[in-house]
Structure formats: structure tokens, C-alpha cells
PDB file of C-alpha atoms in Angstrom:
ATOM      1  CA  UNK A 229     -18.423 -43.742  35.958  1.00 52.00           C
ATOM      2  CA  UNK A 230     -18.853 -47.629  36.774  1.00 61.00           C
ATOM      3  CA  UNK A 231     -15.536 -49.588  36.590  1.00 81.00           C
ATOM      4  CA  UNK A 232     -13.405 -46.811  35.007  1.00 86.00           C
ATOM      5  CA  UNK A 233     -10.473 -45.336  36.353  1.00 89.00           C
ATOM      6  CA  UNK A 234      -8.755 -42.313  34.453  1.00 90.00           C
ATOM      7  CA  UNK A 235      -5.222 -42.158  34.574  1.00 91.00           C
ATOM      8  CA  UNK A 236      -3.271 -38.599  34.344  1.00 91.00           C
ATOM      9  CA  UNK A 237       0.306 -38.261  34.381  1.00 91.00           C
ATOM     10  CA  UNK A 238       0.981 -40.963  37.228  1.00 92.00           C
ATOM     11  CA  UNK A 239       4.218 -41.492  39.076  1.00 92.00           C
ATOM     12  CA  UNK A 240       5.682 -44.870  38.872  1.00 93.00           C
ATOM     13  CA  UNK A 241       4.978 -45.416  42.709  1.00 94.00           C
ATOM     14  CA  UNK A 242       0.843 -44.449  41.602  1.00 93.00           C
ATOM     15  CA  UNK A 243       1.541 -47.045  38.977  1.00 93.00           C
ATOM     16  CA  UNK A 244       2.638 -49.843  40.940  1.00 93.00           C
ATOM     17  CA  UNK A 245      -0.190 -49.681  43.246  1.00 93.00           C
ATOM     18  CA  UNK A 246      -2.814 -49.442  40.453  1.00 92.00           C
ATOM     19  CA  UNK A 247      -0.976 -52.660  38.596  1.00 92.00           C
ATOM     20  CA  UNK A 248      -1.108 -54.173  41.991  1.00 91.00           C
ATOM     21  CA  UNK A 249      -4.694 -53.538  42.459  1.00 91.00           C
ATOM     22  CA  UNK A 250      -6.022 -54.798  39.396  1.00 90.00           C
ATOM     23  CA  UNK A 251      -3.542 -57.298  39.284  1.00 90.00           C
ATOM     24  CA  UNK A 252      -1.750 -56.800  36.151  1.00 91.00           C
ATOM     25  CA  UNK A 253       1.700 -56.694  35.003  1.00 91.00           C
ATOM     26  CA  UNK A 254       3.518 -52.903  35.786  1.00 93.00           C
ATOM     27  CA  UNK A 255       4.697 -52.091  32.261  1.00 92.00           C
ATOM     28  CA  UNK A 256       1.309 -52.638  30.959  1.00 93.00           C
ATOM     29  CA  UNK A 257       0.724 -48.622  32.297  1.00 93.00           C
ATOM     30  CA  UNK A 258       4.484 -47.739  32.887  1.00 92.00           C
ATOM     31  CA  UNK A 259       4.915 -47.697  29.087  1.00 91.00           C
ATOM     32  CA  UNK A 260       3.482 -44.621  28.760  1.00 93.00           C
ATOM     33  CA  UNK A 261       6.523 -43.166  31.314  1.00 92.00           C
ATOM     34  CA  UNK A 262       8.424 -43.430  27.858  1.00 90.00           C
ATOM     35  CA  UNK A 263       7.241 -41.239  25.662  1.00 89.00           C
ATOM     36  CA  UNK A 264       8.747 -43.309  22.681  1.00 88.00           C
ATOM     37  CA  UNK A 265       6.992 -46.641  23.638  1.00 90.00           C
ATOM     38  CA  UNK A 266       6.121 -48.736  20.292  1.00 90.00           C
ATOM     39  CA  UNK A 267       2.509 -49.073  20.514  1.00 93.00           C
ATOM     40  CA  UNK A 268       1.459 -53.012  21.415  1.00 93.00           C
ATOM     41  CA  UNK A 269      -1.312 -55.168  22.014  1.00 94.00           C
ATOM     42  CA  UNK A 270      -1.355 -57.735  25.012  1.00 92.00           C
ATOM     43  CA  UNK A 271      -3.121 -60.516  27.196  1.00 91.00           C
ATOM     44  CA  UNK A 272      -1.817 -61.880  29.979  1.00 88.00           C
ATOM     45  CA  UNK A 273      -2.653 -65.311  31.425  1.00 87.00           C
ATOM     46  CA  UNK A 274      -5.113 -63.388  33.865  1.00 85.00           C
ATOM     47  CA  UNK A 275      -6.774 -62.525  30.730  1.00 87.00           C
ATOM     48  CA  UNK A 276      -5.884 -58.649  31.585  1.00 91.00           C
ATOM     49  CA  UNK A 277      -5.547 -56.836  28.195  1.00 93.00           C
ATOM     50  CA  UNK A 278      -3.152 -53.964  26.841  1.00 94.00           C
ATOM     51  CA  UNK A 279      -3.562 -51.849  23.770  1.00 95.00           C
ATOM     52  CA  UNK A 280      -1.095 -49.086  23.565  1.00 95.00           C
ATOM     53  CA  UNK A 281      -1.226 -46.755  21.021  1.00 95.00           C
ATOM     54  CA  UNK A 282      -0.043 -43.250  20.452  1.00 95.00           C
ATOM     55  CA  UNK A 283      -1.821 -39.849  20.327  1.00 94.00           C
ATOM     56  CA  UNK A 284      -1.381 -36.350  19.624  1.00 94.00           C
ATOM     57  CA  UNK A 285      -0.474 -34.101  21.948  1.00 91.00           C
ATOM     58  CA  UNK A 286       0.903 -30.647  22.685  1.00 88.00           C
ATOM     59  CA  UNK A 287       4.123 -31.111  24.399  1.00 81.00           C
ATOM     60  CA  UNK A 288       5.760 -28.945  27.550  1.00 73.00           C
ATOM     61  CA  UNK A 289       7.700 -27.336  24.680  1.00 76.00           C
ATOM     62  CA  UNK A 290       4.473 -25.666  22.788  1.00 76.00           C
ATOM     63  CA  UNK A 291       4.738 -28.268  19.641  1.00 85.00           C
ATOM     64  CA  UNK A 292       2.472 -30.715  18.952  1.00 91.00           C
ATOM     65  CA  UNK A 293       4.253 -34.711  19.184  1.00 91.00           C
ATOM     66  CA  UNK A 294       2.782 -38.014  19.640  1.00 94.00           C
ATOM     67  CA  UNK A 295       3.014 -39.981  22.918  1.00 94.00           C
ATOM     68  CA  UNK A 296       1.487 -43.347  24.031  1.00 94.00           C
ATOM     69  CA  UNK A 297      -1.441 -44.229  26.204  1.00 94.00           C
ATOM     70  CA  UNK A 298      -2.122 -47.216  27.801  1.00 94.00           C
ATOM     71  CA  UNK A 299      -6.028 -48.326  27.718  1.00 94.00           C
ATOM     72  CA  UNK A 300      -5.925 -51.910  29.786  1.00 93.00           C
ATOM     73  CA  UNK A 301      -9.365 -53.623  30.492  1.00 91.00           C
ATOM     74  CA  UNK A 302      -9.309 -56.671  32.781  1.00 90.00           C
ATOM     75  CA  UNK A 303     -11.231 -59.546  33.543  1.00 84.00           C
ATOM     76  CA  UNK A 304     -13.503 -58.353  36.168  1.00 83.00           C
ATOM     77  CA  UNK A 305     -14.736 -55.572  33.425  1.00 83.00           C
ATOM     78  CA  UNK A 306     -12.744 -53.014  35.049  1.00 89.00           C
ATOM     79  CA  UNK A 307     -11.170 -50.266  32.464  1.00 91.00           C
ATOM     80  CA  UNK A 308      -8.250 -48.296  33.418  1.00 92.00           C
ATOM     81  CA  UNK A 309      -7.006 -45.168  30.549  1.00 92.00           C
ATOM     82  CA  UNK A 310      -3.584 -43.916  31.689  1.00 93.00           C
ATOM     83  CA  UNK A 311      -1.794 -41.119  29.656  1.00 91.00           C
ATOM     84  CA  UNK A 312       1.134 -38.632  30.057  1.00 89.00           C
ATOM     85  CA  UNK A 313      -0.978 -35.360  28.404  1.00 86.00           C
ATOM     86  CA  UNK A 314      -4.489 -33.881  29.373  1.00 80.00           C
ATOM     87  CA  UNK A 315      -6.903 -34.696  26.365  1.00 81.00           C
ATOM     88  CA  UNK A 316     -10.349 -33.291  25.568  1.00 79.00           C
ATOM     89  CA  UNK A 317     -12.243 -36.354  27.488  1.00 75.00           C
ATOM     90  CA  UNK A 318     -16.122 -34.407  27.094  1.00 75.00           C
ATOM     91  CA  UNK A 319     -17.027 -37.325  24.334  1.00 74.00           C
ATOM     92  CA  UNK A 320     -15.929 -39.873  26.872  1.00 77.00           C
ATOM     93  CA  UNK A 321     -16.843 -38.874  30.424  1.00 77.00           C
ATOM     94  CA  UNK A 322     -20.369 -36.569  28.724  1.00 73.00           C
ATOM     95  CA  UNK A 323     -21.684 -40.262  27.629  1.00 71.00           C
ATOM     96  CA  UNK A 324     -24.374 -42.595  28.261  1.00 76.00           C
ATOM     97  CA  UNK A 325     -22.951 -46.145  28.446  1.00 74.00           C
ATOM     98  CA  UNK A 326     -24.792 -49.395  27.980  1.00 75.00           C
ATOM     99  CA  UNK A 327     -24.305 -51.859  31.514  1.00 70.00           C
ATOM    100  CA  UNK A 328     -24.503 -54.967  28.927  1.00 74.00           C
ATOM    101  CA  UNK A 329     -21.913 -53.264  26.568  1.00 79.00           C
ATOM    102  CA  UNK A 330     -19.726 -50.985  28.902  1.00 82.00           C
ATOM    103  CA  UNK A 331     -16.492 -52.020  28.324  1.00 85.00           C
ATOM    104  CA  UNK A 332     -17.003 -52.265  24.458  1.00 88.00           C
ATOM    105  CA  UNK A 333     -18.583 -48.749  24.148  1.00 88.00           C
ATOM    106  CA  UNK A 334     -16.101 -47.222  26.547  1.00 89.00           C
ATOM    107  CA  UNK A 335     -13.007 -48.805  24.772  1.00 89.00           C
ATOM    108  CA  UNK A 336     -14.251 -47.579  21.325  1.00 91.00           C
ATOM    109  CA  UNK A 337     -15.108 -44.087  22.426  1.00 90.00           C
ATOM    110  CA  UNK A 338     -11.451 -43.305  23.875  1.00 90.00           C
ATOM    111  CA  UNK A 339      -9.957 -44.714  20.642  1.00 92.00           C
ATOM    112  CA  UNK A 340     -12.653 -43.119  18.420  1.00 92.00           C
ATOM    113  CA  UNK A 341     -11.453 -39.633  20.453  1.00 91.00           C
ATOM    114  CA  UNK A 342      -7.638 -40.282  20.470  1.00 92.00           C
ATOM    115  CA  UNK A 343      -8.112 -41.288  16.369  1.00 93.00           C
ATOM    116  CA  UNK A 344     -10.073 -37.965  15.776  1.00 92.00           C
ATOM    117  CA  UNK A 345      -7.473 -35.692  17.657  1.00 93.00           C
ATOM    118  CA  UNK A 346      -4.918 -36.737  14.523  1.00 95.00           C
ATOM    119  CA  UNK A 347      -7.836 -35.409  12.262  1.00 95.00           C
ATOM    120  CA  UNK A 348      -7.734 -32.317  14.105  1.00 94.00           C
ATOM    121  CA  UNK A 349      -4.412 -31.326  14.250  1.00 94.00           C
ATOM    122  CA  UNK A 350      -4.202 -31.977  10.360  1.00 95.00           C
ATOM    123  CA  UNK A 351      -6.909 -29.686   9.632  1.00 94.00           C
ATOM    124  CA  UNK A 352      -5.093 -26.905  11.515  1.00 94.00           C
ATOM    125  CA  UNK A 353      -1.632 -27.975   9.877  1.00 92.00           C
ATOM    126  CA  UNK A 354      -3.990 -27.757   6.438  1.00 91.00           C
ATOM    127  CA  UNK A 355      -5.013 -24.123   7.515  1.00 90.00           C
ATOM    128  CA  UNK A 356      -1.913 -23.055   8.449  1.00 87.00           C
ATOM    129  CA  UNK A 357       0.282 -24.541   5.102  1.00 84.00           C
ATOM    130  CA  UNK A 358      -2.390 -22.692   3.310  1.00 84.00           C
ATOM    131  CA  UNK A 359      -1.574 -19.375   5.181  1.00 83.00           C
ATOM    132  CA  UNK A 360       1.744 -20.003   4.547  1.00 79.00           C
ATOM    133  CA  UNK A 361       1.464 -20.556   0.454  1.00 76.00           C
ATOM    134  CA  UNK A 362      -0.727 -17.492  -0.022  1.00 76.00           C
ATOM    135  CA  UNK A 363       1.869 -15.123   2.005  1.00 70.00           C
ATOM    136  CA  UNK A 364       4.667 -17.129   0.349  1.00 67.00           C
ATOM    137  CA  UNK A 365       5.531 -14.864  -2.718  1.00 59.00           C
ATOM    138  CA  UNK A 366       6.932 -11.384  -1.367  1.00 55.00           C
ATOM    139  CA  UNK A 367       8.573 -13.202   1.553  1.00 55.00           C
ATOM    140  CA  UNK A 368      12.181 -12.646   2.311  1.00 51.00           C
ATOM    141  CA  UNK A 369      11.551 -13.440   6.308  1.00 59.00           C
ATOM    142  CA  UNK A 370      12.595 -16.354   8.187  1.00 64.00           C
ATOM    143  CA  UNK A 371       8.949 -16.372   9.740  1.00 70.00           C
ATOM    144  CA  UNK A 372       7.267 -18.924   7.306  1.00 74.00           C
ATOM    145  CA  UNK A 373      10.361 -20.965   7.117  1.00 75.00           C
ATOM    146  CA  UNK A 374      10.189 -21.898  11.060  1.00 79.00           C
ATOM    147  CA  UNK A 375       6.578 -21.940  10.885  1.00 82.00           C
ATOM    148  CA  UNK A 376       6.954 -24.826   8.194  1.00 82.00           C
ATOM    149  CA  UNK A 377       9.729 -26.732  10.264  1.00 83.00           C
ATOM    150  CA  UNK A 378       7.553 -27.555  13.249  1.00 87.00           C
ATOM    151  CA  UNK A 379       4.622 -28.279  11.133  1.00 90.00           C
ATOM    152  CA  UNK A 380       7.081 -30.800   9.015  1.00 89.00           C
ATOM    153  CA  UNK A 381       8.354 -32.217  12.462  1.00 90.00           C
ATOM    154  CA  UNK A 382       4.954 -32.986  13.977  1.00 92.00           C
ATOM    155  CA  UNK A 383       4.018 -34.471  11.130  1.00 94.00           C
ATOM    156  CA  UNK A 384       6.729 -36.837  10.514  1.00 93.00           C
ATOM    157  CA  UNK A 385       6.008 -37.548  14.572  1.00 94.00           C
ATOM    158  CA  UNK A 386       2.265 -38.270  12.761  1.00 95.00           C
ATOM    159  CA  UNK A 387       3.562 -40.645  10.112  1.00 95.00           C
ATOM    160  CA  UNK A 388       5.298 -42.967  12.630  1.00 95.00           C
ATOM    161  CA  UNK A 389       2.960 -43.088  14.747  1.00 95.00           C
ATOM    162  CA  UNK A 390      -0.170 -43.979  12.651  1.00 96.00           C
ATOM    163  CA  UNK A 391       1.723 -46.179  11.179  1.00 96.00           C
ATOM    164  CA  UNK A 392       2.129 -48.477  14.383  1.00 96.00           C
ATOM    165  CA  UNK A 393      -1.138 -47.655  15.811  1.00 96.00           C
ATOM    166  CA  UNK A 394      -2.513 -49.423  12.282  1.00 96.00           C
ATOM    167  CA  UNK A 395      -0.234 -52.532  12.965  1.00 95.00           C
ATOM    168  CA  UNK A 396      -1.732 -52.811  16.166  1.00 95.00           C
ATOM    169  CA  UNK A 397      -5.204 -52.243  15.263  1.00 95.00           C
ATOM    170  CA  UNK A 398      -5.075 -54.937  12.851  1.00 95.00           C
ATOM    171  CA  UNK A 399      -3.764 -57.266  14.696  1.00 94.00           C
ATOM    172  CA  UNK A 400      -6.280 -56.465  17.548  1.00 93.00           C
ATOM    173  CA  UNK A 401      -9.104 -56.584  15.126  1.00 94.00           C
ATOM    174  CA  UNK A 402      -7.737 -60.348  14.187  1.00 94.00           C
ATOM    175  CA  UNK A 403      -7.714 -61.448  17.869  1.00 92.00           C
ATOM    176  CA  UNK A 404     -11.233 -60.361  18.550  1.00 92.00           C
ATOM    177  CA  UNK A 405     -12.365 -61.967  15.679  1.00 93.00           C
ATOM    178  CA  UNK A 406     -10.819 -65.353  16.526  1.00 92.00           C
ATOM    179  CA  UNK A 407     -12.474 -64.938  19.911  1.00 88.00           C
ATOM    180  CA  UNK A 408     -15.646 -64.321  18.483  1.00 89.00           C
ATOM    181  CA  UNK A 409     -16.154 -60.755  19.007  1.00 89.00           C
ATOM    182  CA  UNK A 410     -16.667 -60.097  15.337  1.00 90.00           C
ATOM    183  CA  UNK A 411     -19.372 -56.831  16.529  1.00 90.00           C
ATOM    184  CA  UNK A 412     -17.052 -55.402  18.430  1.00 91.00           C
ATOM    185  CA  UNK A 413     -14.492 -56.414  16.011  1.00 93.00           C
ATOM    186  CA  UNK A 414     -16.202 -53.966  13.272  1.00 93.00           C
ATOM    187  CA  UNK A 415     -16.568 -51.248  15.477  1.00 93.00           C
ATOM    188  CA  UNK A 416     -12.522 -51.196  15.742  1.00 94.00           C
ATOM    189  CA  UNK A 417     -12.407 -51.832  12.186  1.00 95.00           C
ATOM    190  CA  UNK A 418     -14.181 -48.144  11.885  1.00 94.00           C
ATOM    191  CA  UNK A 419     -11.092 -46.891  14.398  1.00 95.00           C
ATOM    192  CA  UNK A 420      -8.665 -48.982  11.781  1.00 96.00           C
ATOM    193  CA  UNK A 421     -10.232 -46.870   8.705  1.00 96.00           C
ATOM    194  CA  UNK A 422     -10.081 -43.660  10.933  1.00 95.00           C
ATOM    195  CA  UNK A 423      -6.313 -43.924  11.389  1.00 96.00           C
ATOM    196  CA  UNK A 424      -5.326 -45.114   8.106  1.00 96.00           C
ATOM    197  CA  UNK A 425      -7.398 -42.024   6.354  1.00 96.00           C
ATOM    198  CA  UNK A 426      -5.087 -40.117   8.935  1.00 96.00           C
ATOM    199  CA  UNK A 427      -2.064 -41.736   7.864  1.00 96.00           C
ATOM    200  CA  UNK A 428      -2.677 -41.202   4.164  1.00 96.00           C
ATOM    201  CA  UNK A 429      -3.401 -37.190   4.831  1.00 95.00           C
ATOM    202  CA  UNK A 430      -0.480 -37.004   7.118  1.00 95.00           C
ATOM    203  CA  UNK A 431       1.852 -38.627   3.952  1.00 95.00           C
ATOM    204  CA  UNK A 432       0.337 -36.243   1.831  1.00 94.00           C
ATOM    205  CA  UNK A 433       0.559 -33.425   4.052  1.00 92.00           C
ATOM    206  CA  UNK A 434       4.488 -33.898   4.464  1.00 91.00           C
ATOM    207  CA  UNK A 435       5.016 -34.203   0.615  1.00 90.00           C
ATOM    208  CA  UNK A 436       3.509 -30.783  -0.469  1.00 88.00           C
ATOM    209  CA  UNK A 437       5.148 -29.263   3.010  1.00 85.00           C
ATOM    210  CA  UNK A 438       8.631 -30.520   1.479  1.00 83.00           C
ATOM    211  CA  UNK A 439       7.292 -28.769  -2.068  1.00 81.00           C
ATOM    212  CA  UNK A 440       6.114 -25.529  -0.806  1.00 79.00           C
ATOM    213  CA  UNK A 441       9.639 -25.498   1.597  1.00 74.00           C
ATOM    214  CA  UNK A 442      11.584 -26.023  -1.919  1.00 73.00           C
ATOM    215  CA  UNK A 443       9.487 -23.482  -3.777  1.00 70.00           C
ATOM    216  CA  UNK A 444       9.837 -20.928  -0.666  1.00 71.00           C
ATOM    217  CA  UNK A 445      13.787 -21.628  -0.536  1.00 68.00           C
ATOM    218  CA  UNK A 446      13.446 -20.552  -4.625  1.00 69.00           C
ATOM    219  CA  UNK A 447      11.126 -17.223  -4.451  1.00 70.00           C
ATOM    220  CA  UNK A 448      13.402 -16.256  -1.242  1.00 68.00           C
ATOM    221  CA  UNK A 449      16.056 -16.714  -3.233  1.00 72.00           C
ATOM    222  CA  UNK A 450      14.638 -14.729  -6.089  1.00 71.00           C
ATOM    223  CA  UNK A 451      13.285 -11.819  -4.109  1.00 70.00           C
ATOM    224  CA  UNK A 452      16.798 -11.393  -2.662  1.00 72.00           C
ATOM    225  CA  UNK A 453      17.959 -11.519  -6.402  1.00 72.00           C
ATOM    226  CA  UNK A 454      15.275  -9.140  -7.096  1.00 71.00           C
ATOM    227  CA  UNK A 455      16.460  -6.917  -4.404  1.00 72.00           C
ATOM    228  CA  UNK A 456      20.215  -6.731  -4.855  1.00 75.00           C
ATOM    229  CA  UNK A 457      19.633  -6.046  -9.345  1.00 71.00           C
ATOM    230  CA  UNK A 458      17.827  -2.726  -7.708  1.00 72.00           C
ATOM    231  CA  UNK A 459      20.005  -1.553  -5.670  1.00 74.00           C
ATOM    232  CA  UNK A 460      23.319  -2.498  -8.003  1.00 72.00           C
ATOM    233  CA  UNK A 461      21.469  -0.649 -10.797  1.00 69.00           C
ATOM    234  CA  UNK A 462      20.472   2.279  -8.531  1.00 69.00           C
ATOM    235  CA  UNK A 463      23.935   2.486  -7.102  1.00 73.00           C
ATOM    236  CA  UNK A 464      25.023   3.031 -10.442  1.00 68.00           C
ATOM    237  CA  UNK A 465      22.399   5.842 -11.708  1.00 68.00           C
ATOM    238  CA  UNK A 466      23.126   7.725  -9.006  1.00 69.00           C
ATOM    239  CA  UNK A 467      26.478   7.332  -9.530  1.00 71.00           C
ATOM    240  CA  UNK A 468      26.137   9.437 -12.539  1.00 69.00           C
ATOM    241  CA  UNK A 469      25.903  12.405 -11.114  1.00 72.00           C
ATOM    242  CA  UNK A 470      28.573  12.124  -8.416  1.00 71.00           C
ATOM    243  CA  UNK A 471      30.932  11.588 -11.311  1.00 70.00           C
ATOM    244  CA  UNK A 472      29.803  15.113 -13.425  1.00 67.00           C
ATOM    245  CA  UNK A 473      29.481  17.315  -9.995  1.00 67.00           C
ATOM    246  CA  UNK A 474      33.235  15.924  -8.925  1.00 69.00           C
ATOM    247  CA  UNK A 475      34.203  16.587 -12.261  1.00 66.00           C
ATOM    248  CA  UNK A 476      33.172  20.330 -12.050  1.00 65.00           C
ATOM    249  CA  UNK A 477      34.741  20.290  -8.353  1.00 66.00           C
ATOM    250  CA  UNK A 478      38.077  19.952  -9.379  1.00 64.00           C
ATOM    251  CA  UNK A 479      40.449  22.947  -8.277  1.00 64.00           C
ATOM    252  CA  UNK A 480      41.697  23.704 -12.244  1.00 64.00           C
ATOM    253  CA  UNK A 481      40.454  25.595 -15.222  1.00 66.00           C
ATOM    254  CA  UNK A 482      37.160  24.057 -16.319  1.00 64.00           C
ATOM    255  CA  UNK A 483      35.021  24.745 -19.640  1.00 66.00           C
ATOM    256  CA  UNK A 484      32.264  26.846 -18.712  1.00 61.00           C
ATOM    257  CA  UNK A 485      33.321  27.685 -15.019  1.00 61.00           C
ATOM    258  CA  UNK A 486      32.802  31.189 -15.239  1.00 62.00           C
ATOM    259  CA  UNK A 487      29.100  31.081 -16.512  1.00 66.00           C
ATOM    260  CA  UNK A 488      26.472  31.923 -13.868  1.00 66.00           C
ATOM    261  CA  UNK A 489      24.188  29.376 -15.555  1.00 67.00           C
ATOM    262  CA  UNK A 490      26.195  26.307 -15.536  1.00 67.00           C
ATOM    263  CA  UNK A 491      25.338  24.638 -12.646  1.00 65.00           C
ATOM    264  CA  UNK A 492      21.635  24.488 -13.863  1.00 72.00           C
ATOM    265  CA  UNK A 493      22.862  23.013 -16.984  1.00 72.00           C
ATOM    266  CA  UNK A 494      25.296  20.731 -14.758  1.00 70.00           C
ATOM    267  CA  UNK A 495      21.738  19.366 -13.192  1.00 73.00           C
ATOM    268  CA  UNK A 496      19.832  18.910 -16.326  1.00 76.00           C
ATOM    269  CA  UNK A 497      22.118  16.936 -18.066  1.00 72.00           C
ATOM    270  CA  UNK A 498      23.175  14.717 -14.758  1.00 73.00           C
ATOM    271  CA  UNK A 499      19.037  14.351 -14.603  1.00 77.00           C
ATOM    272  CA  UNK A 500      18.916  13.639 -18.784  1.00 77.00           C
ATOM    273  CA  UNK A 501      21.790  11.136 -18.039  1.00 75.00           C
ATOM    274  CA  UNK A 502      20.168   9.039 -15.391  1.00 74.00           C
ATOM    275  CA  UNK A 503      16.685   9.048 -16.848  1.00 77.00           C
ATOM    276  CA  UNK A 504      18.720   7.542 -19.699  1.00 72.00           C
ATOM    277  CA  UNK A 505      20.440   4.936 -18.437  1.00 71.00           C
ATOM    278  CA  UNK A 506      17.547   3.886 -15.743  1.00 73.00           C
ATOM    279  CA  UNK A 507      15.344   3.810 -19.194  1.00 72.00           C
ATOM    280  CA  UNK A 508      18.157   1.684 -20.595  1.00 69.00           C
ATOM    281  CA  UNK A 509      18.038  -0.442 -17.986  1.00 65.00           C
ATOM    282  CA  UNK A 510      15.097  -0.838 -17.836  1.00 68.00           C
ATOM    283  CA  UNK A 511      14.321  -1.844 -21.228  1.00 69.00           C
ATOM    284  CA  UNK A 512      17.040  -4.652 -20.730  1.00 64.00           C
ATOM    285  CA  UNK A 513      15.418  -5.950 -17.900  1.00 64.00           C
ATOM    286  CA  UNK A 514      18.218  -4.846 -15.685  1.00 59.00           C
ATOM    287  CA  UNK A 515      15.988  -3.028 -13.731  1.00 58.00           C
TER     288      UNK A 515
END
């Protein structure tokens, strides 16, 4: 592809040569080497440019985080994307580019691909909370409850994030338009409206995850409640009987010892008893 070089998870030796190269200061692709580098936008006097933002990403620990890419386009109309984690690139590198408009098309389509990976990755949170609230109301397992704490951690990764990259959109958007770039200038705008509808999703997303957390916290609780009231009232039913057959077990003159049929009459009544009480019970909701 003509004048673009694709960065993947460079060393900084690979980084000085490239910044050497193309003439451009080192940080402007060693910022992704920090995985918690504030997203910028920059021009140096060689009129090199910088726009680092942050994307989503699934991290060497199986959850899904944000981390920075650095998408640099200098003055000779050379673009250079360098980034820490392997992205789905078929919408960039599968494309047809305009010679006239290369750099402008090229620029938009990794942006337009990093913005829509945020999209993504809330639809299958979305899915997934769902999953979670319809299993939600017989569950006394920890399952759902650690399923919910990474989804709540990428997203507040996804909140921070978007909220930068829209800082530095905006003011990108300005400086294009003061150079008179106002068509390319719109085109970024769509990015802009991209990541702020992201933004807005993720904010919501995070509120009803803290809601459905509170109201899973509650119905564990409750099933446990549920759960002990049972067994308390079924420890003391069968109690019942344990009480009349040790009665009749003692080693001294009993009523009724000497009759053949009085252990049947022992079991009826110990069964009359229970059903009694468990109807009892039940009728007080104790049960």
C-alpha cells in the first residue's frame, strides 16, 4: 500500500529508526510503549502530525482495556499506524484508496475502524448484561457476580477513554478547519459523532451494570434467606419425631409399652404432628 507503513508492537530500538527515518520526534510513536498515554494531537515545525487516541483491545490477561495508538502522517504524504495490540485491519488494508485523497481516506478509515471496535465490544457487553439479568433470579453463585466485574472494569476503561479521544477530536476538527480542510474536517466530525454515541452507551451501560450488581447483591441475599427459613423450619418438623421416638426409648415404665400396636400409633401421630406444624407453617409464611 503506497506510503503506509503499519506498525505492530515495535521495540523502542524499531522506533527510533522509524522516527529517524521519517524524521519526526521519538515520542510521537513511543507513546504507545505506555499503555496509559493521554491521547494528544500534534504538529511539529516539520509539519509532521500526531493524533493519539485510544482503542479497545483484548489484553495479555483475556479482558478487554483500552490502549493508545499512534497514527502520524508527515509532510511528504507518508502515513505511519503504530499500535501495541493486533486489530481487525480487513476495512483498512481490503480498500481502494484515491492517489489525490490518500492520506485523507486512509486516516479516516483507521479511525472510522478503531471508533467502531468501541461499538462492538458494547454490543457484546449489551448481550452479555442481558444474559446475566435473565439468569439473575435463582442465582446464589458467584459466577454472574465476576462476570459483571470485568464487564464494569472495561467499561469504566471505555468511559475514560472516549472521553479523551472526544477532546482530541475536537480540537483536531478545529485545526483542520482553520487550515482550510473543512471536507476533511466533516469527515472527522462523523468519527467525533461515532465516539461520542460510544461514550453516551458506555455511561449508560455502567449505570444499569451498577443497578443490576445492587439488585443481584439483593435476590442473592434473598435466595440465601429463602434457603436457610427451609431448612430452620425443616430442622424443626423433623425434629418432632425425634422428640416422641426418644420419648418412648427411655429405659422406664411407659404408658402403652406393652401394646403390640403402639409403635404404629407412635408413627401416625409423629406423621399427624409434622403435617401439622409444616401446614402451620406454612400458612404463616414460615415456610
Amino acid at each position: 500500500m503506497k506510503n503506509f507503513t503499519y506498525v505492530l508492537n515495535p521495540t523502542r530500538e524499531e522506533i527510533g529508526k522509524i522516527s529517524e527515518y521519517y524524521d519526526f520526534p521519538f515520542d510521537y510513536l513511543g507513546g504507545i510503549l505506555d499503555d496509559y498515554e493521554n491521547a494528544r494531537f500534534e504538529t511539529d515545525e516539520n509539519d509532521n502530525n500526531l493524533i493519539l487516541l485510544q482503542y479497545p483491545a483484548v489484553s495479555s490477561y483475556g479482558e478487554v482495556g483500552t490502549f493508545p495508538y499512534s497514527l502520524v502522517w508527515t509532510r511528504n504524504e507518508s502515513v505511519i499506524l503504530a499500535l501495541n495490540h493486533d486489530i481487525e485491519n480487513e476495512s483498512i488494508f481490503g480498500r481502494e484508496y484515491d492517489n489525490k485523497r490518500y492520506k485523507h481516506q486512509l486516516i479516516f478509515q483507521v479511525m472510522y475502524q478503531m471508533t467502531r471496535a468501541y461499538h462492538d465490544y458494547l454490543r457484546d457487553f449489551r448481550m452479555r448484561r442481558r444474559k446475566l439479568e435473565v439468569g439473575i433470579k435463582n442465582s446464589t453463585k458467584n459466577d454472574q457476580i465476576v462476570d459483571m466485574i470485568a464487564i464494569q472494569a472495561s467499561l469504566i476503561y471505555f468511559e475514560d477513554a472516549l472521553h479523551n479521544n472526544i477532546q482530541v477530536l475536537q480540537g483536531f476538527i478545529d485545526y483542520l478547519r482553520e487550515n482550510g480542510e473543512d471536507g476533511f474536517a466533516e469527515k472527522i466530525y462523523d468519527i467525533f459523532v461515532e465516539t461520542d454515541q460510544a461514550y453516551t452507551e458506555t455511561k449508560i451501560q455502567l449505570k444499569l451494570l451498577e443497578n443490576l450488581r445492587d439488585l443481584f447483591s439483593n435476590i442473592v441475599s434473598n435466595n440465601l434467606n429463602i434457603v436457610m427459613k427451609i431448612m430452620t423450619s425443616a430442622t424443626f418438623v423433623l425434629g418432632i419425631p425425634a422428640v416422641i421416638v426418644g420419648f418412648y426409648g427411655m429405659n422406664v415404665p411407659i404408658p402403652g409399652q406393652t401394646m403390640k400396636w403402639m409403635v404404629w400409633a407412635i408413627l401416625i401421630i409423629g406423621i399427624l404432628v409434622c403435617g401439622w406444624i409444616t401446614w402451620l407453617l406454612h400458612r404463616k409464611d414460615m415456610l
